[in-house]
PDB file of C-alpha atoms and ligand atoms in Angstrom:
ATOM      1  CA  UNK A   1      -1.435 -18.791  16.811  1.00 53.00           C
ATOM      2  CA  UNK A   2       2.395 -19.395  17.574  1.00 47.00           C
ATOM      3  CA  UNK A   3       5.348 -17.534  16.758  1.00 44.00           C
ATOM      4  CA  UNK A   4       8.429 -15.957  17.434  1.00 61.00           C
ATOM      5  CA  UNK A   5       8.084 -12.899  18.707  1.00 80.00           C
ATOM      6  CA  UNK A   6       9.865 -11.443  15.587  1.00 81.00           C
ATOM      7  CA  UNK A   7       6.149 -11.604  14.032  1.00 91.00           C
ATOM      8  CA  UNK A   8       4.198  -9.560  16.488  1.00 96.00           C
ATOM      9  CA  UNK A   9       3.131  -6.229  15.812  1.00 97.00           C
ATOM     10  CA  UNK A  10       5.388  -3.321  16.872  1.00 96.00           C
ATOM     11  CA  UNK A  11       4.332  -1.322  20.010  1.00 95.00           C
ATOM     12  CA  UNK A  12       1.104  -3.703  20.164  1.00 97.00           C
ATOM     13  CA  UNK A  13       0.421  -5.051  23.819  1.00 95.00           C
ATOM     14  CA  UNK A  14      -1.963  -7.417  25.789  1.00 95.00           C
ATOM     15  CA  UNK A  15      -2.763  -5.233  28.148  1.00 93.00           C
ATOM     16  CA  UNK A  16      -5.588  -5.573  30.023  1.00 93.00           C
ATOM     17  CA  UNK A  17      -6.741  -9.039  27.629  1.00 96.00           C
ATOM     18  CA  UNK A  18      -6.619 -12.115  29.458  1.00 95.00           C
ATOM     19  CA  UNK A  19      -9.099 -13.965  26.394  1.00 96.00           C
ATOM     20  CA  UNK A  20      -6.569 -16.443  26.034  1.00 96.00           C
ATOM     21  CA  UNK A  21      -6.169 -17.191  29.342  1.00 97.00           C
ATOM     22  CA  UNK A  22      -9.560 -18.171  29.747  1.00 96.00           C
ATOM     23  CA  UNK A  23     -11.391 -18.892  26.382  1.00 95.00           C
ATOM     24  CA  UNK A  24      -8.916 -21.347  25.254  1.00 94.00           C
ATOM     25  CA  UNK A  25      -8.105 -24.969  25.845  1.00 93.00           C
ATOM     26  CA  UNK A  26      -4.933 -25.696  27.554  1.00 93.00           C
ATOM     27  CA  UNK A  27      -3.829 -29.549  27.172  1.00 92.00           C
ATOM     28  CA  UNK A  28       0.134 -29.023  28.271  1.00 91.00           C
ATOM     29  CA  UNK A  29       2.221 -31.052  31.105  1.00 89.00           C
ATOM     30  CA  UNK A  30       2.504 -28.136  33.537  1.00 89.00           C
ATOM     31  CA  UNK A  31      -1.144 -26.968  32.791  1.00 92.00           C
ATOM     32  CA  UNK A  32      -4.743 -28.361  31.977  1.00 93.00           C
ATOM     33  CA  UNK A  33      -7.398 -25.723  31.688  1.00 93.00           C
ATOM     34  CA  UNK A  34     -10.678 -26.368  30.021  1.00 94.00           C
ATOM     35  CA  UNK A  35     -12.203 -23.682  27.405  1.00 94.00           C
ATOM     36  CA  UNK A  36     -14.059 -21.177  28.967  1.00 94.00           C
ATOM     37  CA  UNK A  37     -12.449 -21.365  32.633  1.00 95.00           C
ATOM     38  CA  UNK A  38     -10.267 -18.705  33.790  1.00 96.00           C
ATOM     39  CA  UNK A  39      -6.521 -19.778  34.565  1.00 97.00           C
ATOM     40  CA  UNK A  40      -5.924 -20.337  37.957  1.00 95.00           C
ATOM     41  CA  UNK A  41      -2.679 -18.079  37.648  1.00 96.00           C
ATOM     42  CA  UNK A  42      -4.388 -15.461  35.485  1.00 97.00           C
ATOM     43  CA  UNK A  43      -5.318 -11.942  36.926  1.00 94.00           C
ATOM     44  CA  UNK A  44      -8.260 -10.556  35.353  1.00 90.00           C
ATOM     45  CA  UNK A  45      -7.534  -7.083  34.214  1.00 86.00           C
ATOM     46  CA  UNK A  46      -3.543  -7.284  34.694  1.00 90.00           C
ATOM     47  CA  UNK A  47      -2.064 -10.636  33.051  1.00 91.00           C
ATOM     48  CA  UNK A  48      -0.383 -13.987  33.932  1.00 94.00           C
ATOM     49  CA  UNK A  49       0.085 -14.160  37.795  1.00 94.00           C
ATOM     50  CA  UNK A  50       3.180 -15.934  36.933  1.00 94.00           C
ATOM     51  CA  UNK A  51       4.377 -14.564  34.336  1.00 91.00           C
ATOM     52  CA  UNK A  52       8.278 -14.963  34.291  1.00 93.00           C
ATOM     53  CA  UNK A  53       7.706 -19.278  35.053  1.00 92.00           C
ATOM     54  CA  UNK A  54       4.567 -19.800  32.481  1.00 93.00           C
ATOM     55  CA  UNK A  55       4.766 -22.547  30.829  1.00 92.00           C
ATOM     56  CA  UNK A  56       6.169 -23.096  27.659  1.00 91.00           C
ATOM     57  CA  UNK A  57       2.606 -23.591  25.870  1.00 92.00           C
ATOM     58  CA  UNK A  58       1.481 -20.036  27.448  1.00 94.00           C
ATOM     59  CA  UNK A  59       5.337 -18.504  26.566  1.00 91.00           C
ATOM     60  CA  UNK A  60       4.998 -19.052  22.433  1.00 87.00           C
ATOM     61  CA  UNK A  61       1.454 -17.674  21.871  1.00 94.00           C
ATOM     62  CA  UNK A  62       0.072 -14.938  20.551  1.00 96.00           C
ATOM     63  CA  UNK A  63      -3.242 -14.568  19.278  1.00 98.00           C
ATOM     64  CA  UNK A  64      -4.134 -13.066  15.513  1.00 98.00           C
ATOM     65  CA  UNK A  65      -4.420  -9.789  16.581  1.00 98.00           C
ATOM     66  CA  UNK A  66      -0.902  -9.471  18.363  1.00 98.00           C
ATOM     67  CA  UNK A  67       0.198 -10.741  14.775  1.00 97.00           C
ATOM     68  CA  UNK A  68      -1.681  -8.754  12.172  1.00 97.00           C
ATOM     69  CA  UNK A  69      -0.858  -5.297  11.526  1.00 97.00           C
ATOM     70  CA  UNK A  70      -4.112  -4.241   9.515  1.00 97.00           C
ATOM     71  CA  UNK A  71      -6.446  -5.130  13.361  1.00 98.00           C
ATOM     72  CA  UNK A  72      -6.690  -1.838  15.007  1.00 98.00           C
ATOM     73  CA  UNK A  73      -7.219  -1.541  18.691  1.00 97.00           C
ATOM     74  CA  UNK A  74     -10.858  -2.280  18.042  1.00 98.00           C
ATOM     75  CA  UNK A  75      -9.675  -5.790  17.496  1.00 98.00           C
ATOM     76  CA  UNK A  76      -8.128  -6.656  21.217  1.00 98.00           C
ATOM     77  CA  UNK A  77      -9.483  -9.970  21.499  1.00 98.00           C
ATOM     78  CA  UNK A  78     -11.503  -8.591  25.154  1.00 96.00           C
ATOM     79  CA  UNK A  79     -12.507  -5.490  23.333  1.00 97.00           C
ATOM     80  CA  UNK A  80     -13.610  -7.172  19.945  1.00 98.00           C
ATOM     81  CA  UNK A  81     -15.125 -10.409  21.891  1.00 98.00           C
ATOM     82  CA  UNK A  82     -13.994 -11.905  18.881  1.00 98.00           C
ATOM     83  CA  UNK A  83     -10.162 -14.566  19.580  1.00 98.00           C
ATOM     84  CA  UNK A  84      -8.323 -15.158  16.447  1.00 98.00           C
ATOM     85  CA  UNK A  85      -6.293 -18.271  16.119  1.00 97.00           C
ATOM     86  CA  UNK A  86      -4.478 -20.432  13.816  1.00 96.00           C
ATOM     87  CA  UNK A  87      -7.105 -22.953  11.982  1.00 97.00           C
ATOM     88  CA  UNK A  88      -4.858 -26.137  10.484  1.00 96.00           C
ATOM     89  CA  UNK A  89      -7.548 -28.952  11.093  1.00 94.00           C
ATOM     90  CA  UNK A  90      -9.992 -29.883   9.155  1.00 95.00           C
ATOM     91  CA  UNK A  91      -9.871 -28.071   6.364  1.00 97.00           C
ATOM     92  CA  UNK A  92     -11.113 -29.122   3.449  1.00 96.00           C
ATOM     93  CA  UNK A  93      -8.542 -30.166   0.297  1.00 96.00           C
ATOM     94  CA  UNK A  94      -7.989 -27.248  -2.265  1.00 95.00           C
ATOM     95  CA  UNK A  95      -7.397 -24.486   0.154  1.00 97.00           C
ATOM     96  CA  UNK A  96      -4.142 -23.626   1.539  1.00 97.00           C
ATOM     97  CA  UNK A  97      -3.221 -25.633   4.967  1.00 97.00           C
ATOM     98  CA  UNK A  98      -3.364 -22.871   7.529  1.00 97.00           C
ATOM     99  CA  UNK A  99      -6.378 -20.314   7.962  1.00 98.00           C
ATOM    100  CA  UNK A 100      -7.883 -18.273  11.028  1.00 98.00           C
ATOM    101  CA  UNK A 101     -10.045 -18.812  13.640  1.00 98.00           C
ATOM    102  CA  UNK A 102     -12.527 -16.806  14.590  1.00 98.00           C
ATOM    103  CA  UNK A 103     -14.008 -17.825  17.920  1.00 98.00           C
ATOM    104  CA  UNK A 104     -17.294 -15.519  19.279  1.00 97.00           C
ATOM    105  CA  UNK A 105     -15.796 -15.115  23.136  1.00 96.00           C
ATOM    106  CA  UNK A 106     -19.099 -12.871  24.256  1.00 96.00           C
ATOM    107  CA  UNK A 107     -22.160 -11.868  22.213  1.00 96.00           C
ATOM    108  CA  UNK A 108     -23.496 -13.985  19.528  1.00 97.00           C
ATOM    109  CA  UNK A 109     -24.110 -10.801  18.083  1.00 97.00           C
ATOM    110  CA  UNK A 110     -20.402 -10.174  17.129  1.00 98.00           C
ATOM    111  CA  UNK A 111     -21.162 -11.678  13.766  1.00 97.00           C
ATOM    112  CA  UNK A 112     -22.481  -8.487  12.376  1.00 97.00           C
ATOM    113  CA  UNK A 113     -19.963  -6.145  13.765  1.00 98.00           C
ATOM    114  CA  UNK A 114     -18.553  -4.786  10.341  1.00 98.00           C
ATOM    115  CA  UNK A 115     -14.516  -4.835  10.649  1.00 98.00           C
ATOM    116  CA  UNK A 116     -15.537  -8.794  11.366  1.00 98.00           C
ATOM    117  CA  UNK A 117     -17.449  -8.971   8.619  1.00 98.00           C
ATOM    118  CA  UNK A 118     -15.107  -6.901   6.023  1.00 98.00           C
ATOM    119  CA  UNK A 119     -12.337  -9.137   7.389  1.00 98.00           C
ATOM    120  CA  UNK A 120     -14.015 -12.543   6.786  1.00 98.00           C
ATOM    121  CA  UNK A 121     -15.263 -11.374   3.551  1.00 98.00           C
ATOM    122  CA  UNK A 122     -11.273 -10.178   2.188  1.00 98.00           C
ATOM    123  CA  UNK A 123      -9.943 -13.303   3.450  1.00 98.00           C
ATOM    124  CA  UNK A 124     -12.497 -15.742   1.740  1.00 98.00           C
ATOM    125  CA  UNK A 125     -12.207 -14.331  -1.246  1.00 97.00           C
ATOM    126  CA  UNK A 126      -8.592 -14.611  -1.319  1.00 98.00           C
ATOM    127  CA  UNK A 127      -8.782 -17.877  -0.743  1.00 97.00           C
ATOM    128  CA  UNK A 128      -7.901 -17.984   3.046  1.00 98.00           C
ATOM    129  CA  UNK A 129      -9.599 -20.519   5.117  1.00 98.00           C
ATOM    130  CA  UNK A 130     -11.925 -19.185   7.614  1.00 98.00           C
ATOM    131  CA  UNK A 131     -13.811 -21.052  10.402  1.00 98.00           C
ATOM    132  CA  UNK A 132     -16.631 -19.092  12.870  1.00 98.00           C
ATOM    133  CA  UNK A 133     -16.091 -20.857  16.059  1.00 97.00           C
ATOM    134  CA  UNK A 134     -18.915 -20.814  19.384  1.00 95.00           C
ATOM    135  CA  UNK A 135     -18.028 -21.651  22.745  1.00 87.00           C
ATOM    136  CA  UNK A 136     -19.912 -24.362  24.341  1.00 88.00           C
ATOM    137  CA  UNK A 137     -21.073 -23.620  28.369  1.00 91.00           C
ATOM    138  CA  UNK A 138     -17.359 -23.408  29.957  1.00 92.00           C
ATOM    139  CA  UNK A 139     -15.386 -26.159  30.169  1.00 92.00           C
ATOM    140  CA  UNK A 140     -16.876 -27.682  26.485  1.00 93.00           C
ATOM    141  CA  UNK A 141     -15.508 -27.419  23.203  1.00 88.00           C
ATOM    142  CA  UNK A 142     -16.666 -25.393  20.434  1.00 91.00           C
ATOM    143  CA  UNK A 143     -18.377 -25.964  17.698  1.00 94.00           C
ATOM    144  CA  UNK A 144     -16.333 -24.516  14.317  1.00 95.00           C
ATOM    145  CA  UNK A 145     -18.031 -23.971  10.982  1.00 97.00           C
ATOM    146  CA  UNK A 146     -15.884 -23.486   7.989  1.00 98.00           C
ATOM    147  CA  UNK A 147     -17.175 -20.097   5.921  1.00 98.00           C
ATOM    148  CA  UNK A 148     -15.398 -20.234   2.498  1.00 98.00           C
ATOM    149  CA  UNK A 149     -17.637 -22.397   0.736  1.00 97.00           C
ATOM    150  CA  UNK A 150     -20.902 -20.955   3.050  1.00 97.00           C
ATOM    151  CA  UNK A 151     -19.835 -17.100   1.394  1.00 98.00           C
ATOM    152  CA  UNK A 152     -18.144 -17.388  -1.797  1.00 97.00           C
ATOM    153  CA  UNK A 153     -20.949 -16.852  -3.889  1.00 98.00           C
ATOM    154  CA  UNK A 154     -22.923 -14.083  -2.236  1.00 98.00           C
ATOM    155  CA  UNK A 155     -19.675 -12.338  -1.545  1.00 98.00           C
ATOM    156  CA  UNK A 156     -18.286 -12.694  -5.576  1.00 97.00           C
ATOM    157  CA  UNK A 157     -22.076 -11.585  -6.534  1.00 98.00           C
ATOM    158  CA  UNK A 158     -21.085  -8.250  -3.627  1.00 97.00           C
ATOM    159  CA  UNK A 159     -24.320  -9.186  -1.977  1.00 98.00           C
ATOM    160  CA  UNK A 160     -24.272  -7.885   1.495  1.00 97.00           C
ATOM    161  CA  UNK A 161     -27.420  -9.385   2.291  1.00 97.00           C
ATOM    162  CA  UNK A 162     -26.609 -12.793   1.117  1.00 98.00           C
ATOM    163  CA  UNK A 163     -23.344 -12.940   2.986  1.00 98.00           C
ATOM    164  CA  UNK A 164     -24.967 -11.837   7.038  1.00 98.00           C
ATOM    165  CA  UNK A 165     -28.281 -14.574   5.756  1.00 98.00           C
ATOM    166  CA  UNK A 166     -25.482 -17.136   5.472  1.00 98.00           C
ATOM    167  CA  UNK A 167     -22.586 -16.059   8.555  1.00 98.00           C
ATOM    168  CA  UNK A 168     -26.050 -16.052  10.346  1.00 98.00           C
ATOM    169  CA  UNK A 169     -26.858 -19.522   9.380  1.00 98.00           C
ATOM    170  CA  UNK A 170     -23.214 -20.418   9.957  1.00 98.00           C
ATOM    171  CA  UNK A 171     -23.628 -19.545  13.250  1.00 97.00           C
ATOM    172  CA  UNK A 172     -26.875 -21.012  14.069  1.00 97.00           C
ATOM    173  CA  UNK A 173     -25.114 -24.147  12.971  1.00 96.00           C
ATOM    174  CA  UNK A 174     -22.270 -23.542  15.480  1.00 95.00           C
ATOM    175  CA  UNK A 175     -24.920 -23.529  17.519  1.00 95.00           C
ATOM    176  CA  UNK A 176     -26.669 -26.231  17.314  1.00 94.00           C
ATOM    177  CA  UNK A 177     -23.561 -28.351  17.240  1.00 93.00           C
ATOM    178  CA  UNK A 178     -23.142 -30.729  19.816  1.00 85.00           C
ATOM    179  CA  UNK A 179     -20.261 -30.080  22.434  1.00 86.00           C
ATOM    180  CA  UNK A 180     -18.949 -32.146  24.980  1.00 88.00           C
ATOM    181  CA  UNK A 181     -17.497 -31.607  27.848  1.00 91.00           C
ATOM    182  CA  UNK A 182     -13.872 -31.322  27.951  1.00 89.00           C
ATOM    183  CA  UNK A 183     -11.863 -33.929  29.483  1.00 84.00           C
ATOM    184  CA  UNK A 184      -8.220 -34.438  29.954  1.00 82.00           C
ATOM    185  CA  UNK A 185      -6.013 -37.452  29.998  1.00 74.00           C
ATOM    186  CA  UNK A 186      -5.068 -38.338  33.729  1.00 62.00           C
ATOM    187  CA  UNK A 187      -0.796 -38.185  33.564  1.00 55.00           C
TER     188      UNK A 187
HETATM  189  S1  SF4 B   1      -5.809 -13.058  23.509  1.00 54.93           S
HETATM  190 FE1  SF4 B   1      -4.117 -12.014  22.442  1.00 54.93          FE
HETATM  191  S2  SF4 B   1      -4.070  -9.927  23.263  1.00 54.93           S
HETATM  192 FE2  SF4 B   1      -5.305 -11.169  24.644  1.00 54.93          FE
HETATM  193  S3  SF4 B   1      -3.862 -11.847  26.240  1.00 54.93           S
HETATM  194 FE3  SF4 B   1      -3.923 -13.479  24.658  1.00 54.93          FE
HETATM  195  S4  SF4 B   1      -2.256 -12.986  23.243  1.00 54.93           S
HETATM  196 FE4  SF4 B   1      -2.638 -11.141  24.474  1.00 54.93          FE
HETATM  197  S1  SF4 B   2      -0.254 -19.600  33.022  1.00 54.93           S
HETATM  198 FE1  SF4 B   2      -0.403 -17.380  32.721  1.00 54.93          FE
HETATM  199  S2  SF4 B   2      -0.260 -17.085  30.480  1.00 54.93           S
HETATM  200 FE2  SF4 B   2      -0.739 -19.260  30.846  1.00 54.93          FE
HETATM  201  S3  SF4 B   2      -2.982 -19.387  30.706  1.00 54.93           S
HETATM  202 FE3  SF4 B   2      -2.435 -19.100  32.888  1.00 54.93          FE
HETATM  203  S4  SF4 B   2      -2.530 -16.893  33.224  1.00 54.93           S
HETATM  204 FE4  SF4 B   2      -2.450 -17.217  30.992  1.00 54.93          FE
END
């Protein structure tokens, strides 16, 4: 998720997170890092080792949560295991362009924390596109499943049970997805 800084949420902080740092893919000039891997640079617990000469890719993002006032501090990506990102591909026609992202960084069993699931169900009912995204073993991609049409009824009919049968078998499928290995373009 990229933005001017004019979007981030006022007196929120990264802190001690480094998710970013490690759980996403970084395909820039000045820096290839493969899902999963910690950035060389990054200093687990403190920030970016080089902070004031990141590159450009690391200077303009900011995940969901340094963006979206209604995420408590529950939410810190390292706290919630749960990253946040802007979704723009693959998404299917009839829903808005952009959605969110929401990539399982730690337990599998993140998918029945409730904020995450109160969250997911809001946004797919107002028509936001959501995808559940699972890392692969570091350095592969994930695997992203998109929820809205998964949901939709069993969260119109307010049927909690329906809606955790089906994020479960969202993730199972994010599971069983195949995912390769990550592999960069030599310069
Ligand atoms: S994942 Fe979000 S909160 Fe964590 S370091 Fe990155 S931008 Fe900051
Ligand atoms: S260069 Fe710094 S901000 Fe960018 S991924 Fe590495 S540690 Fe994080």
């Amino acid at each position: 998720m990229n933005s001017s800084q004019a979007h981030l949420v006022p007196g929120r902080a990264c802190g001690g997170c480094t998710s970013c740092c490690k759980d996403l893919t970084i395909d820039a000039p000045d820096l290839k890092k493969a899902p999963g891997i910690l950035c060389p640079h990054c200093v687990v617990g403190k920030g970016c080792g080089i902070y004031l000469s990141r590159p450009s890719v690391c200077d303009g993002f900011y995940c969901g949560w340094r963006q979206m006032p209604l995420l408590d501090d529950g939410w810190r990506p390292d706290r919630a295991q749960i990253l946040i990102t802007t979704a723009s591909k693959h998404i299917p026609a009839g829903y808005p362009p952009q959605g969110l992202t929401f990539e399982l960084t730690g337990s599998l069993e993140r998918v029945t924390w409730p904020p995450f699931l109160n969250l997911v169900c809001d946004l797919v009912e107002d028509g936001v596109p959501v995808f559940l995204s699972v890392r692969g073993e570091p350095g592969h991609v994930s695997a992203n499943i998109f929820l809205n049409d998964r949901l939709r009824p069993a969260i119109l009919a307010r049927d909690a049970q329906g809606v955790m049968e089906n994020v479960r078998a969202a993730l199972q499928a994010c599971l069983d997805h195949p995912k390769e290995k990550v592999a960069f373009d030599q310069p």
